[in-house]
Structures are given as C-alpha cells and as structure tokens.
Coordinates of C-alpha atoms and ligand atoms in Angstrom, one line a residue:
X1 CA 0.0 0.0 0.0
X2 CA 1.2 3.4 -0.8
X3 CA 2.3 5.2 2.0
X4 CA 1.0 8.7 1.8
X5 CA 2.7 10.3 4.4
X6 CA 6.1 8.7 3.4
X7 CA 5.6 10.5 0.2
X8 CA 4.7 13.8 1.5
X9 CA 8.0 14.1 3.3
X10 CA 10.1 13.8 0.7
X11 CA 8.3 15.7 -1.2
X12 CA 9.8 19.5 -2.1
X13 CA 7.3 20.8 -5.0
X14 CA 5.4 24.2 -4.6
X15 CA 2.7 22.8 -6.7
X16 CA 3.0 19.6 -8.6
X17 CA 2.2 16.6 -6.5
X18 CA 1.3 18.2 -3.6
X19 CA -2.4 16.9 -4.2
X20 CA -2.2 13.5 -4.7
X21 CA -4.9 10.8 -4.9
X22 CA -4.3 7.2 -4.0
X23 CA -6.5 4.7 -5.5
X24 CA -6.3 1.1 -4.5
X25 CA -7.4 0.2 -7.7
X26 CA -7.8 1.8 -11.3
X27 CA -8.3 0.5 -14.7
X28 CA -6.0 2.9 -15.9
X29 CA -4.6 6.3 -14.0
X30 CA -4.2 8.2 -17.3
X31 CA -8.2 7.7 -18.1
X32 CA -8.8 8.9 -14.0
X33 CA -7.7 12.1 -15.0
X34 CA -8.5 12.0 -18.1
X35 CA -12.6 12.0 -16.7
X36 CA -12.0 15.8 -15.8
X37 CA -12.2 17.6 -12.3
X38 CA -8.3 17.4 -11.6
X39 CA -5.7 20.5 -11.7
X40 CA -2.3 20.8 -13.1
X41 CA 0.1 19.1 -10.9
X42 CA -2.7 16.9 -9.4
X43 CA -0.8 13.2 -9.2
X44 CA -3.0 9.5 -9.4
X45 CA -1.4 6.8 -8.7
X46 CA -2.5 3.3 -8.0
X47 CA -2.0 0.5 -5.7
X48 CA -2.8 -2.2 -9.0
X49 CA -3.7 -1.0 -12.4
X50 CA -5.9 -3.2 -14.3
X51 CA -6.2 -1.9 -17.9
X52 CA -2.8 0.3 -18.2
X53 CA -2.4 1.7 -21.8
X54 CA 0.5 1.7 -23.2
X55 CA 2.0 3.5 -26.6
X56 CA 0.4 2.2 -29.4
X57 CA -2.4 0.8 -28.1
X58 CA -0.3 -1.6 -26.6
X59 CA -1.5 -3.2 -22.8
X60 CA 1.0 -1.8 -20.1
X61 CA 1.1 -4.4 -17.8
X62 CA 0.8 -4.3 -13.6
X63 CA 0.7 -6.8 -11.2
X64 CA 0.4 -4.3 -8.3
X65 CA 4.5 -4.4 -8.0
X66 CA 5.0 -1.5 -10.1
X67 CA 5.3 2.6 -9.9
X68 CA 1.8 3.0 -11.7
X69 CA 1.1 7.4 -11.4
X70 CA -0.7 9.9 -13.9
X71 CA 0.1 13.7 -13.6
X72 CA -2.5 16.5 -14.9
X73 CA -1.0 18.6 -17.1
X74 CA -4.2 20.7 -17.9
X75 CA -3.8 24.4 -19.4
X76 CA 0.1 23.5 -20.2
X77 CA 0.7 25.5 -23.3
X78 CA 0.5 23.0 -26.1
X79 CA 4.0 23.8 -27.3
X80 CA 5.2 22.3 -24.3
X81 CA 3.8 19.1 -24.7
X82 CA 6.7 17.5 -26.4
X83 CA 9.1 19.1 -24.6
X84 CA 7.4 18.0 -21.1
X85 CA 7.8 13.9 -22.5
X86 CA 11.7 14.9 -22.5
X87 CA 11.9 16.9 -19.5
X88 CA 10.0 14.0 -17.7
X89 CA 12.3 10.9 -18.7
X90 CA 15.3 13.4 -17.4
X91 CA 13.5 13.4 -14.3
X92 CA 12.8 9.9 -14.6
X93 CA 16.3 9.0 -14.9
X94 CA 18.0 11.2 -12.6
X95 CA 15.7 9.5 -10.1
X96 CA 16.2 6.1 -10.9
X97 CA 20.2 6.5 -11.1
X98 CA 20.0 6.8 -7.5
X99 CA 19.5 2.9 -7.8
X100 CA 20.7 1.6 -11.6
X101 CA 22.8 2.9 -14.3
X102 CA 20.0 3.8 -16.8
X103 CA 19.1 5.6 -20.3
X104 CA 16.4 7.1 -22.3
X105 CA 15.3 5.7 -25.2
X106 CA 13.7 8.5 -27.4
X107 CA 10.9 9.4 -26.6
X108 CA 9.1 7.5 -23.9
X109 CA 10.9 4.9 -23.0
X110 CA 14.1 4.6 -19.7
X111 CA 16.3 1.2 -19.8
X112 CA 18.2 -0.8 -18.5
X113 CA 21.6 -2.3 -19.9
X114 CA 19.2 -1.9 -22.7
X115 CA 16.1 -3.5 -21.3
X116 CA 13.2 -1.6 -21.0
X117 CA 12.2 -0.8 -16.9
X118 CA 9.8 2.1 -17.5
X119 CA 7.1 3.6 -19.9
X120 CA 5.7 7.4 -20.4
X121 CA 2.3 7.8 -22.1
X122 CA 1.1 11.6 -22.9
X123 CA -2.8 11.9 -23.8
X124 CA -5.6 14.4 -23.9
X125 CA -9.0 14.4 -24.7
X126 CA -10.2 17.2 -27.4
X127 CA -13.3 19.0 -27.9
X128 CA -13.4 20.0 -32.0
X129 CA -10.5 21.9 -32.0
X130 CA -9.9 22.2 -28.5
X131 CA -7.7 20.3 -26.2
X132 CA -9.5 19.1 -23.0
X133 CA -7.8 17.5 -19.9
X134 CA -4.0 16.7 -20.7
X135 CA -2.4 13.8 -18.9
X136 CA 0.9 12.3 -18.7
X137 CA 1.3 8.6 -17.1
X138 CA 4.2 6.8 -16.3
X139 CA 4.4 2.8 -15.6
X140 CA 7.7 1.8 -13.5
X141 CA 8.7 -1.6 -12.7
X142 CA 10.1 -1.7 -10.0
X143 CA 9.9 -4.5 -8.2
X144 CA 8.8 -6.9 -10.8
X145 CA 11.1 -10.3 -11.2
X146 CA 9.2 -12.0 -13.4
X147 CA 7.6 -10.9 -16.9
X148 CA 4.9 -12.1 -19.3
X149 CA 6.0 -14.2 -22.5
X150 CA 4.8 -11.1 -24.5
X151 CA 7.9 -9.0 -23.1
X152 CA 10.2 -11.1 -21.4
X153 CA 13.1 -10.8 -23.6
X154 CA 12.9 -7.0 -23.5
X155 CA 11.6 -5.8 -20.3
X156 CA 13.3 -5.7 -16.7
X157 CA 12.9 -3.8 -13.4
X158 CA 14.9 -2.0 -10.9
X159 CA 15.0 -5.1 -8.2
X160 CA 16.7 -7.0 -11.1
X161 CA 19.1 -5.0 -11.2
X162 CA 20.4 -3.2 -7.4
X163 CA 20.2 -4.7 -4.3
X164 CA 19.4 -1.6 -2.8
X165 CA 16.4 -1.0 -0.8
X166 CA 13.4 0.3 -3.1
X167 CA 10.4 2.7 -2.0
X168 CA 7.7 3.6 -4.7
X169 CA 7.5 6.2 -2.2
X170 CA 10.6 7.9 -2.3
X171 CA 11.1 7.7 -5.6
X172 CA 7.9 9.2 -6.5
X173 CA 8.8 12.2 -4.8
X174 CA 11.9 12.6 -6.4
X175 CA 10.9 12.0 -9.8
X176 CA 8.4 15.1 -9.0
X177 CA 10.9 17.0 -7.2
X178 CA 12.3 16.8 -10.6
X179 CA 9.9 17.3 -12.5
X180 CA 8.9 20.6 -11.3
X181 CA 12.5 22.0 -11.1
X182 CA 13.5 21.1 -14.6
X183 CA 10.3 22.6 -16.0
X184 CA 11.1 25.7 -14.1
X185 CA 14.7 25.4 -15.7
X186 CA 13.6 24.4 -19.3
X187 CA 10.6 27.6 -19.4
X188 CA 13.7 29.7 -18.0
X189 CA 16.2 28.6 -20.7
X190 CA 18.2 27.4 -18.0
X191 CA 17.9 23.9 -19.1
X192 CA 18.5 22.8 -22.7
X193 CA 17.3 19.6 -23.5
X194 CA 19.9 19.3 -26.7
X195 CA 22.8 20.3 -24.5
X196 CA 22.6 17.4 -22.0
X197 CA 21.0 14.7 -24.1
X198 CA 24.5 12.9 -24.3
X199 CA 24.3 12.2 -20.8
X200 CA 20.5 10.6 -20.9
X201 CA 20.7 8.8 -24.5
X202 CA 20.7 5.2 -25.0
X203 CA 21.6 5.2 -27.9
X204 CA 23.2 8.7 -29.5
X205 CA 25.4 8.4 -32.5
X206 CA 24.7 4.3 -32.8
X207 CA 22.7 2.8 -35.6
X208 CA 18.8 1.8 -34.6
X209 CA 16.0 1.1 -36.5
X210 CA 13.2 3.4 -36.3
X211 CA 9.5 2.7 -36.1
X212 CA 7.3 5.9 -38.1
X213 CA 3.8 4.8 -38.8
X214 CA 4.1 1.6 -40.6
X215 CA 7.6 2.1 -42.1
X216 CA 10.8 0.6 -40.1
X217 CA 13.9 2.6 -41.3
X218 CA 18.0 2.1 -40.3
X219 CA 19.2 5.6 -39.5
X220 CA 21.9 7.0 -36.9
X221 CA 20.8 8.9 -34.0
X222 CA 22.6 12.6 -33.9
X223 CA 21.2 14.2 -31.2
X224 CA 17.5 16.2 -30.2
X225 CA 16.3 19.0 -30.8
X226 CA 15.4 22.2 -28.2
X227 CA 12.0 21.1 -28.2
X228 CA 12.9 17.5 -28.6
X229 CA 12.5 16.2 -31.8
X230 CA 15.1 13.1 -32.7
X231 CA 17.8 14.0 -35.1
X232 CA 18.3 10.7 -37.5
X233 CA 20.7 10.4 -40.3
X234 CA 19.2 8.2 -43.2
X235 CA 22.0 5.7 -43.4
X236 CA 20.9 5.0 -46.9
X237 CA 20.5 8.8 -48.3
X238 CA 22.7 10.3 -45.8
X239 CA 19.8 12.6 -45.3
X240 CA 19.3 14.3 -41.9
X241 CA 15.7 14.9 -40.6
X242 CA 14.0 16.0 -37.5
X243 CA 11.1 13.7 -35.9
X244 CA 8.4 14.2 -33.7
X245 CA 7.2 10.8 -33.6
X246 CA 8.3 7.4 -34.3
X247 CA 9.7 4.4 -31.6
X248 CA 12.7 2.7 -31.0
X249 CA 13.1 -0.7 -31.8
X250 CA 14.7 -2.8 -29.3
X251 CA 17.6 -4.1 -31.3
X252 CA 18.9 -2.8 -34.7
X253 CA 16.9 -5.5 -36.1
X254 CA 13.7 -5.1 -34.6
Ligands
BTN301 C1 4.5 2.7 -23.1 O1 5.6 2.3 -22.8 O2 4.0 2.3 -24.2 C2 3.8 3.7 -22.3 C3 3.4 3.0 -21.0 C4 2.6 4.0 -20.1 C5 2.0 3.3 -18.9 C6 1.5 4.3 -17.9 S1 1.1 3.5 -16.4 C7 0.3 4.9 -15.8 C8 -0.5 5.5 -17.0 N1 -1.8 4.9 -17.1 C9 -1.9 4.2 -18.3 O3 -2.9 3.5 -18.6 N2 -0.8 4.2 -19.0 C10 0.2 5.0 -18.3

C-alpha cells in the first residue's frame, strides 16, 4: 500500500504533486484524470492497475508491483507538450540513477543495460479543435522479477538489477521533485534539453531502426532537438531529418 505520508515528506514541489490521490485500484490512471475535475500538478497513482495503456495501443502491464502514477498537465501551453515527455524521462532518470545505471530511449521509453524498466504515455482528450484534460502517465517496474512471455526478452525492473532497498515512495517524490525543477529550468532557458542529451541517450550516435507509422527505417541517431524532436541520419541517403514521432526498436533488427 502506498504510504501517503512517506511520500509527502520527501516531497519539495510548490505545486505539482502536492495533491495527490491514492487509488487502491484503477483501470488505468491516465483515463482517472482523463474524466476531468483534476488541476495541473494533481498526481493519481495506484495501488494495482488493471487496464494500463501503453503506446500504441499496446496493454501496459501491472501486477500491483510497479510505480503505476498519472500527472494532470491541464492548461500547459501546447508547445510544451513534447518538450514535457523529454523533461520527464530526465526526471525519470535522474531519479532512478540513485539505484541503476539507466538511459532514455527516445521518446518515452528509460532502460536498463538496454532493457526496457519504464514507460511514459502523454494523452488528452479534445473538444473539435480544442484540447480538453491533458495527462501524462508513467508505468515503472520496480519490483517486478518476473515478466509475461509477450515481453520477457525485452523488459526488466529495478529489483533485477540493485540490491538496494526500493520505495515507490521515495522515488515518487523525487521523480516530481524533478519534474517541477527542470520545468522551471527548461521555461527559464536554463535547461537545454539538446545540451545534456549525451548524458541521458541510450543510444546517441549508434545505428537503430526506427518505427514511423508503418515504415521501419535504419538511421543513426545525432542528437535532439530544443523542443525535442530526434535528429536521425538516413544511413541509406545520408539525409538528416527531425522527428516528432516514431519508436525505437529494441535491437537494430527489430
Ligand atoms: C509505453 O511504454 O508504451 C507507455 C506506457 C505508459 C504506462 C502508464 S502507467 C500509468 C499510465 N496509465 C496508463 O494507462 N498508462 C500510463
């Protein structure tokens, strides 16, 4: 059970997180907020999530032994949408290198020795042309040891890899302390996302295979830009391009 208290005092935010709702039990934290009546910086999270959504309408899956929290990101300016995906795995992984040695893999996704331990998910509900309640969720395994056949060969967890003691807790609170002092840096120019992404990248300047729609391509990761868009080299053109979306595969030949 999530210890409310334990979170609170390690928290340091002004704002986000500092309401947060604990829910023994949710189909999915992302559509909780997504229902309306929450605030920017509210935070759900979950004690077991039934029907977690992943990327792609793929299934995140829960077994009660992972980091399962949504964050409302209502009113943020929509320009800041992409950026916030970045400036949340650099939270993410700041956090988690308290415990592991770990990476982000553009854009949503933070491994291990090139495993995958955690998953970001940014939705919002529109209204004709209007954007409605914004969430961002984030699915951390954490103390997971065993995985279904579906991912087993590319997912893994913290416990599986420190012997450290874990708190969802704790690490909560620091992935928000985060969180709300990097997005203070980023709107103040004091952090730029290209500038550091050498020291978060799984995989800058080596050859991947990227996912865009239905078309898998071979290119070579050079870097991201301010906003966040992935810089790929087209290994057969030589072209260079900016995306905005696209995954990852895991392995340059999947
Ligand atoms: C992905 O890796 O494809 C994204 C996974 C996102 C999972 C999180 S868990 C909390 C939030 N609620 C959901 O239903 N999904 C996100």
């Amino acid at each position: 059970m999530f210890d409310k208290e334990l979170y609170l005092n390690n928290l340091q935010t002004d704002r986000v997180g500092r309401n947060i709702i604990v829910l023994d039990e949710t189909t999915s934290t992302n559509d909780e907020i997504l229902k309306g009546g929450y605030q920017f910086g509210d935070v759900v999270i979950t004690n077991l999530q039934t029907k977690g959504k992943g990327r792609s309408g793929r299934v995140w899956e829960d077994n009660g032994n992972s980091l399962i929290f949504s964050i409302c990101l209502n009113e943020i300016d929509e320009d800041l949408i992409l950026p916030f995906n970045i400036i949340a795995g650099y939270s993410i992984v700041d956090a988690l290198r308290e415990y592991v040695d770990c990476y982000l893999k553009w854009p949503n996704d933070i491994v291990i020795n090139g495993k995958k331990a955690a998953g970001m998910l940014i939705e919002a509900n529109t209204q004709g042309n209007t954007v409605g309640d914004v969430v961002f969720g984030c699915g951390i395994n954490i103390f997971t040891k065993e995985f279904s056949d579906n991912i087993k060969d590319t997912a893994t967890s913290l416990a599986l890899n420190t012997d450290n003691e874990l708190s969802k807790e704790i690490i909560l609170a620091n992935i928000i302390n985060n969180i709300e002092e990097y997005l203070i840096d980023y709107k103040n120019e004091m952090l730029r996302l290209e500038r550091v992404w050498d020291k978060y990248s799984n995989n800058l300047n080596k050859e991947i295979s990227i996912h865009i729609g239905s078309e898998k391509q071979k290119v070579k990761e050079l870097g991201i830009t301010e906003v966040g868009a992935l810089i790929i080299e087209d290994l057969e053109t030589g072209e260079t391009k900016e995306i905005l979306s696209g995954e990852i595969g895991y392995g340059f030949s999947s």
